[in-house]
Coordinates of C-alpha atoms and ligand atoms in Angstrom, one line a residue:
M25 CA 0.2 0.1 -0.1
M26 CA 1.1 3.5 -0.6
I27 CA 0.2 6.3 1.4
V28 CA -0.4 10.0 0.5
M29 CA 0.0 12.3 2.7
K30 CA -1.7 16.1 2.4
P31 CA 0.2 19.0 1.0
S32 CA -0.6 20.5 4.7
A33 CA 0.6 17.1 6.7
T34 CA 3.0 17.6 10.0
P35 CA 6.0 15.6 10.6
E36 CA 3.5 14.9 13.7
E37 CA 1.0 14.0 11.4
V38 CA 3.9 11.5 8.9
Q39 CA 5.0 10.0 12.9
A40 CA 1.8 8.5 13.8
V41 CA 1.0 7.5 10.5
I42 CA 3.9 5.4 9.9
A43 CA 3.9 4.1 14.3
R44 CA 0.1 3.0 13.0
I45 CA 1.7 1.0 9.9
E46 CA 4.3 -0.7 12.5
S47 CA 1.6 -1.4 15.3
A48 CA -0.2 -3.4 13.0
G49 CA 3.2 -5.8 12.3
A50 CA 3.7 -4.2 8.9
K51 CA 7.2 -1.4 7.8
A52 CA 6.3 2.0 6.7
H53 CA 9.0 3.3 4.0
P54 CA 8.1 6.9 4.2
S55 CA 10.6 9.5 1.5
A56 CA 9.3 13.1 1.4
G57 CA 8.6 14.7 -1.9
D58 CA 9.0 18.3 -2.8
E59 CA 5.1 18.6 -1.9
V60 CA 4.0 15.4 -0.6
T61 CA 5.1 12.3 2.1
V62 CA 4.7 9.7 0.2
I63 CA 4.5 6.3 3.1
G64 CA 5.9 2.4 1.7
A65 CA 3.4 0.2 3.9
V66 CA 4.8 -2.9 3.1
G67 CA 3.6 -6.2 5.2
D68 CA 0.8 -8.4 5.7
R69 CA -2.4 -6.4 2.5
E70 CA -5.1 -7.3 5.2
H71 CA -3.5 -6.2 8.5
I72 CA -3.2 -3.0 6.7
A73 CA -5.5 -2.3 4.6
R74 CA -7.6 -2.7 9.0
L75 CA -6.2 0.5 9.7
E76 CA -8.1 1.8 7.2
L77 CA -5.6 4.8 7.8
E78 CA -7.6 6.8 5.5
G79 CA -9.7 8.4 7.6
H80 CA -6.0 9.6 10.1
A81 CA -5.2 13.3 10.4
G82 CA -2.8 14.6 7.3
V83 CA -3.9 11.3 4.6
D84 CA -4.8 11.8 1.4
R85 CA -5.3 8.6 0.3
V86 CA -4.3 5.2 0.3
V87 CA -3.6 3.8 -2.9
P88 CA -2.9 -0.2 -3.6
I89 CA 0.7 -0.7 -5.3
L90 CA -0.1 -3.8 -7.8
K91 CA 2.9 -4.3 -8.8
P92 CA 5.4 -7.0 -7.1
Y93 CA 7.8 -5.0 -6.4
K94 CA 6.4 -2.0 -4.1
L95 CA 9.5 0.4 -3.2
A96 CA 11.3 0.1 -6.5
S97 CA 8.0 0.6 -8.1
A98 CA 7.3 4.2 -10.1
Q99 CA 4.0 3.8 -8.2
L100 CA 5.9 4.9 -5.1
R101 CA 7.3 8.3 -6.3
D102 CA 8.4 9.7 -9.2
R103 CA 12.8 9.9 -9.6
S104 CA 14.9 9.1 -7.1
V105 CA 17.5 11.7 -7.1
F106 CA 20.6 10.5 -3.5
E107 CA 24.1 11.7 -2.8
I108 CA 26.8 10.1 -2.6
G109 CA 29.3 11.3 -1.4
G110 CA 28.4 14.5 -2.5
R111 CA 27.4 13.3 -5.6
R112 CA 23.9 13.9 -7.5
I113 CA 22.8 10.6 -8.9
G114 CA 19.8 11.0 -10.4
G115 CA 16.5 13.1 -11.8
E116 CA 19.0 15.5 -13.7
H117 CA 22.1 14.1 -12.2
F118 CA 24.3 11.9 -14.8
A119 CA 26.8 10.2 -12.9
M120 CA 30.3 8.6 -15.1
I121 CA 31.3 6.0 -13.4
A122 CA 34.9 5.4 -14.9
G123 CA 37.9 3.3 -14.3
P124 CA 39.7 -0.3 -14.7
C125 CA 37.5 -3.4 -14.2
T126 CA 40.1 -4.5 -11.8
V127 CA 42.9 -3.5 -9.7
E128 CA 46.2 -4.9 -10.6
S129 CA 48.7 -2.5 -8.8
R130 CA 49.4 0.6 -7.3
E131 CA 50.8 2.1 -10.7
Q132 CA 48.2 1.3 -12.8
L133 CA 45.1 2.2 -10.3
L134 CA 46.9 5.5 -9.2
T135 CA 47.3 6.5 -13.3
S136 CA 43.4 5.9 -13.6
A137 CA 42.2 7.2 -11.3
D138 CA 44.6 10.5 -12.1
A139 CA 43.8 10.9 -15.2
M140 CA 39.7 9.9 -14.1
L141 CA 39.4 12.7 -11.8
E142 CA 41.4 15.1 -14.9
A143 CA 39.1 14.4 -17.3
G144 CA 35.6 14.8 -14.6
A145 CA 34.2 11.7 -14.1
T146 CA 31.8 11.5 -11.4
M147 CA 33.1 7.7 -9.1
F148 CA 35.4 5.7 -10.0
R149 CA 35.8 1.9 -10.4
G150 CA 38.0 -1.1 -9.7
G151 CA 37.2 -4.3 -8.5
A152 CA 38.9 -6.2 -6.2
Y153 CA 36.8 -9.3 -5.8
K154 CA 36.7 -10.1 -9.5
P155 CA 33.4 -12.9 -11.4
R156 CA 35.5 -14.8 -14.0
T157 CA 34.2 -17.4 -15.8
S158 CA 37.2 -19.9 -15.4
P159 CA 37.6 -20.7 -11.7
Y160 CA 41.8 -20.3 -12.6
A161 CA 41.6 -17.1 -13.6
F162 CA 43.0 -14.4 -11.4
H163 CA 40.4 -13.4 -9.4
G164 CA 41.8 -9.8 -7.7
L165 CA 44.1 -8.2 -5.8
G166 CA 41.6 -9.3 -2.4
D167 CA 42.5 -6.9 0.3
D168 CA 45.5 -5.5 -1.2
G169 CA 43.0 -4.3 -4.0
L170 CA 40.5 -2.7 -1.7
R171 CA 44.0 -1.0 0.1
L172 CA 44.7 0.7 -3.5
L173 CA 41.0 1.8 -4.3
A174 CA 41.4 3.3 -0.4
E175 CA 44.6 5.2 -1.6
A176 CA 43.0 6.1 -4.6
K177 CA 40.0 7.4 -3.0
E178 CA 42.2 9.5 -0.5
R179 CA 44.1 10.8 -3.3
T180 CA 41.0 12.0 -5.8
G181 CA 38.1 12.6 -3.6
L182 CA 36.4 10.6 -5.9
P183 CA 33.3 8.3 -3.8
I184 CA 34.7 4.4 -5.2
V185 CA 32.6 1.9 -6.2
T186 CA 34.0 -2.1 -6.4
E187 CA 32.2 -5.8 -6.5
L188 CA 31.8 -7.1 -3.2
M189 CA 30.6 -11.0 -4.4
D190 CA 31.1 -12.9 -1.0
V191 CA 28.8 -11.8 1.4
R192 CA 31.8 -12.2 4.0
D193 CA 33.8 -10.1 2.1
I194 CA 31.2 -7.3 3.6
E195 CA 32.7 -5.0 6.2
P196 CA 37.0 -5.0 4.4
V197 CA 34.4 -4.1 1.6
I198 CA 31.8 -1.3 2.8
E199 CA 34.8 0.2 4.9
V200 CA 36.3 1.2 1.4
A201 CA 33.4 1.4 -0.8
D202 CA 30.8 3.7 -1.7
V203 CA 28.9 2.0 -4.0
I204 CA 28.8 -1.8 -3.7
Q205 CA 28.4 -3.5 -7.1
I206 CA 26.6 -6.7 -7.1
G207 CA 27.4 -8.3 -9.9
A208 CA 25.3 -9.5 -13.3
R209 CA 25.8 -13.1 -12.1
N210 CA 24.9 -12.5 -8.1
M211 CA 21.0 -9.7 -9.0
Q212 CA 19.8 -13.3 -7.8
N213 CA 21.7 -13.8 -4.9
Y214 CA 19.0 -13.4 -2.4
T215 CA 20.9 -13.5 0.8
L216 CA 23.7 -11.7 -1.0
L217 CA 21.0 -8.7 -1.7
T218 CA 19.3 -8.7 2.0
E219 CA 23.4 -7.6 3.6
V220 CA 23.6 -5.1 1.3
G221 CA 20.5 -4.1 2.1
R222 CA 21.7 -3.5 5.8
A223 CA 24.4 -2.5 5.2
G224 CA 23.0 1.1 3.9
V225 CA 25.4 1.2 1.6
P226 CA 24.4 2.2 -1.5
V227 CA 24.3 -0.3 -4.2
L228 CA 25.3 -1.1 -8.6
L229 CA 23.4 -3.6 -9.0
K230 CA 23.4 -5.4 -12.4
R231 CA 21.3 -7.3 -14.3
G232 CA 21.7 -10.7 -14.5
L233 CA 23.0 -12.5 -17.7
S234 CA 19.5 -13.7 -18.6
A235 CA 17.1 -12.1 -16.3
T236 CA 13.5 -10.0 -17.4
L237 CA 13.4 -6.6 -16.0
D238 CA 10.5 -7.7 -13.1
E239 CA 13.7 -10.1 -11.7
L240 CA 15.7 -7.0 -11.6
L241 CA 12.8 -5.4 -10.2
N242 CA 12.3 -7.8 -7.5
A243 CA 16.0 -8.4 -6.9
S244 CA 16.3 -4.6 -6.3
E245 CA 13.6 -4.5 -3.6
Y246 CA 15.3 -7.1 -1.3
I247 CA 17.9 -4.1 -0.8
L248 CA 14.8 -1.9 -1.4
K249 CA 13.0 -3.5 1.9
E250 CA 16.1 -3.5 3.5
G251 CA 15.6 0.7 4.4
N252 CA 18.2 1.1 2.4
E253 CA 17.1 3.4 -0.9
K254 CA 20.5 4.2 -2.4
V255 CA 20.4 1.8 -5.5
M256 CA 20.7 2.2 -9.1
L257 CA 20.0 -0.2 -11.2
C258 CA 22.6 -1.8 -14.6
E259 CA 21.9 -2.3 -17.6
R260 CA 25.0 -4.2 -19.0
G261 CA 23.8 -6.6 -22.0
I262 CA 22.0 -9.4 -21.6
R263 CA 21.8 -13.0 -23.7
T264 CA 20.5 -12.7 -26.8
F265 CA 21.0 -15.4 -30.3
E266 CA 23.5 -13.8 -31.6
T267 CA 27.5 -14.4 -30.8
A268 CA 29.3 -11.1 -33.1
Y269 CA 29.5 -9.4 -29.7
R270 CA 30.0 -10.6 -26.1
F271 CA 25.5 -9.7 -24.8
T272 CA 22.9 -7.3 -26.8
L273 CA 23.0 -4.4 -24.3
D274 CA 19.1 -4.0 -24.3
L275 CA 18.7 0.2 -25.0
T276 CA 14.8 -0.8 -24.4
A277 CA 15.4 -1.8 -20.6
I278 CA 16.5 1.5 -19.9
P279 CA 13.4 3.7 -20.8
V280 CA 10.9 0.9 -20.1
L281 CA 12.6 0.7 -16.9
K282 CA 11.9 4.3 -15.8
E283 CA 7.9 4.2 -16.3
L284 CA 8.4 0.8 -13.9
T285 CA 10.7 2.3 -11.6
H286 CA 12.0 5.5 -9.5
L287 CA 15.5 4.3 -9.0
P288 CA 18.0 5.4 -11.2
I289 CA 19.1 3.9 -14.3
V290 CA 23.1 2.8 -14.7
V291 CA 24.3 1.4 -18.9
D292 CA 27.7 -0.7 -19.1
P293 CA 28.8 -0.1 -22.4
S294 CA 32.0 -2.3 -22.0
H295 CA 31.1 -5.8 -20.9
A296 CA 28.2 -5.9 -23.3
A297 CA 30.7 -4.9 -26.4
G298 CA 33.1 -7.0 -25.6
R299 CA 35.4 -4.7 -27.4
R300 CA 37.1 -1.1 -27.5
A301 CA 34.9 0.4 -30.8
L302 CA 31.7 -0.3 -29.5
V303 CA 31.7 1.2 -26.0
E304 CA 31.7 4.6 -27.8
P305 CA 28.3 4.4 -29.6
L306 CA 26.7 2.8 -27.2
S307 CA 27.1 4.9 -24.5
L308 CA 26.3 7.6 -26.6
A309 CA 22.7 5.6 -27.9
A310 CA 22.2 5.0 -24.0
A311 CA 22.6 9.0 -22.9
A312 CA 20.2 9.7 -26.0
A313 CA 17.3 7.1 -24.2
G314 CA 17.5 8.3 -21.1
A315 CA 20.6 6.6 -18.7
D316 CA 21.2 8.8 -16.1
G317 CA 24.4 7.6 -15.7
I318 CA 27.8 5.2 -17.5
I319 CA 30.0 2.9 -16.0
V320 CA 32.6 1.9 -18.3
E321 CA 36.1 0.3 -18.4
V322 CA 39.1 2.3 -18.6
H323 CA 42.8 1.6 -18.5
P324 CA 46.3 2.9 -18.3
D325 CA 47.4 0.1 -20.8
P326 CA 44.3 -1.6 -21.6
D327 CA 46.7 -4.5 -24.2
N328 CA 48.8 -6.2 -20.9
A329 CA 45.1 -6.1 -19.3
V330 CA 45.2 -9.1 -16.5
C331 CA 41.1 -8.8 -18.0
D332 CA 39.2 -7.0 -19.9
G333 CA 41.9 -5.9 -21.8
P334 CA 39.9 -5.0 -25.5
Q335 CA 36.9 -3.9 -24.4
Q336 CA 38.8 -0.9 -21.5
L337 CA 38.8 1.7 -23.1
R338 CA 42.4 3.7 -23.0
V339 CA 43.3 6.5 -20.7
D340 CA 44.4 9.4 -23.0
E341 CA 40.8 8.4 -24.9
F342 CA 38.9 9.3 -22.0
A343 CA 38.0 12.9 -21.4
E344 CA 37.4 13.0 -25.4
Y345 CA 34.9 10.1 -24.7
L346 CA 33.5 12.3 -21.6
R347 CA 32.7 15.0 -23.4
K348 CA 30.6 13.7 -26.4
V349 CA 28.6 11.7 -23.9
E350 CA 27.9 14.9 -21.8
Q351 CA 26.8 17.1 -24.6
V352 CA 24.4 13.5 -25.6
A353 CA 23.2 13.6 -22.1
A354 CA 22.4 17.5 -22.5
I355 CA 20.1 16.3 -25.2
A356 CA 18.5 14.0 -23.2
G357 CA 17.8 16.6 -20.3
K358 CA 20.9 15.8 -17.8
V359 CA 23.9 17.4 -16.6
L360 CA 27.3 15.5 -15.4
S361 CA 27.5 15.2 -11.9
G362 CA 31.1 16.8 -11.2
V363 CA 33.0 17.1 -8.2
P364 CA 31.0 19.4 -5.4
A365 CA 31.4 22.4 -5.0
Ligands
PEP8 C1 32.4 -5.9 -13.4 O1 31.1 -4.5 -13.7 O2 33.7 -5.6 -13.6 C2 31.3 -6.9 -14.3 C3 32.6 -7.6 -14.1 O3 30.4 -6.8 -14.6 P1 29.2 -8.0 -14.8 O4 29.0 -8.2 -13.6 O5 28.4 -7.0 -15.5 O6 29.7 -9.0 -15.0
MN9 MN1 35.6 -5.9 -16.2

């Protein structure tokens, strides 16, 4: 259920409604918009209906949320806009998250971070824990990688986006991460989603390789349900019959997700494409289609990268790439979210 408060509702009236919802064993998720506060009530429908909240002081109306994902639903609110490390995300704010696939060395990481800062990226990405198809491949530097990410953050001030694969690593990861990335392969790891929901750190949730949008939105609900509202969804390419490129970037997902959810939509052209030459056109298309941000792989020496070399942009071509994306994002009504004033 969604309880829409009157514009004139007082904070005390909002609190009273929350208390009433919780007295029925349900969970209240208030969100204060520009004009009205809306409270999502999640729990036993019958119990909530019996509260007869329509008659409560300050309540304008009670509306059922028809989708199985209640808190992610566009019905709950218009657009989520939130802050990560002082940068605004969502709405008219466009996020450029850039950096190498994986942390390889101090020099590789700091060179990349300096260049991303200089070019005007919003956040810095880099994996310390890597999901790899082969168990014999490089799986990341682990804790050493996290330490280098902490150094990059200290040096540049860029918020860090890094993947958490295993709930056992959550403590060290959240010490460094401004955004926890949940990789495509873990999209439906529900215990992991619940834990990152509880941790309260912003999350970038990647769409599974063969997941429907409905499954993606339900997965995000696991995080939101724990009270963590800072969730970004990421389209990163899905499996289709086409084999000419790594995955098929589902551009249609962008406007469709915008109809279904208030959460910001980020696009990963790198893993979808698998090839550097495709990254720019896919990025421009994503920005034109209304994406709220892009997460892209950039490396100082992609030819010698430990993983995903062929798809990583070169550090020295990033600034020009970003300027083009910025121009297209502007046509879609968005402004690059940069260094806070
Ligand atoms: C990544 O972004 O480093 C990654 C492994 O992506 P995905 O989970 O989308 O494959
Ligand atoms: Mn990669």
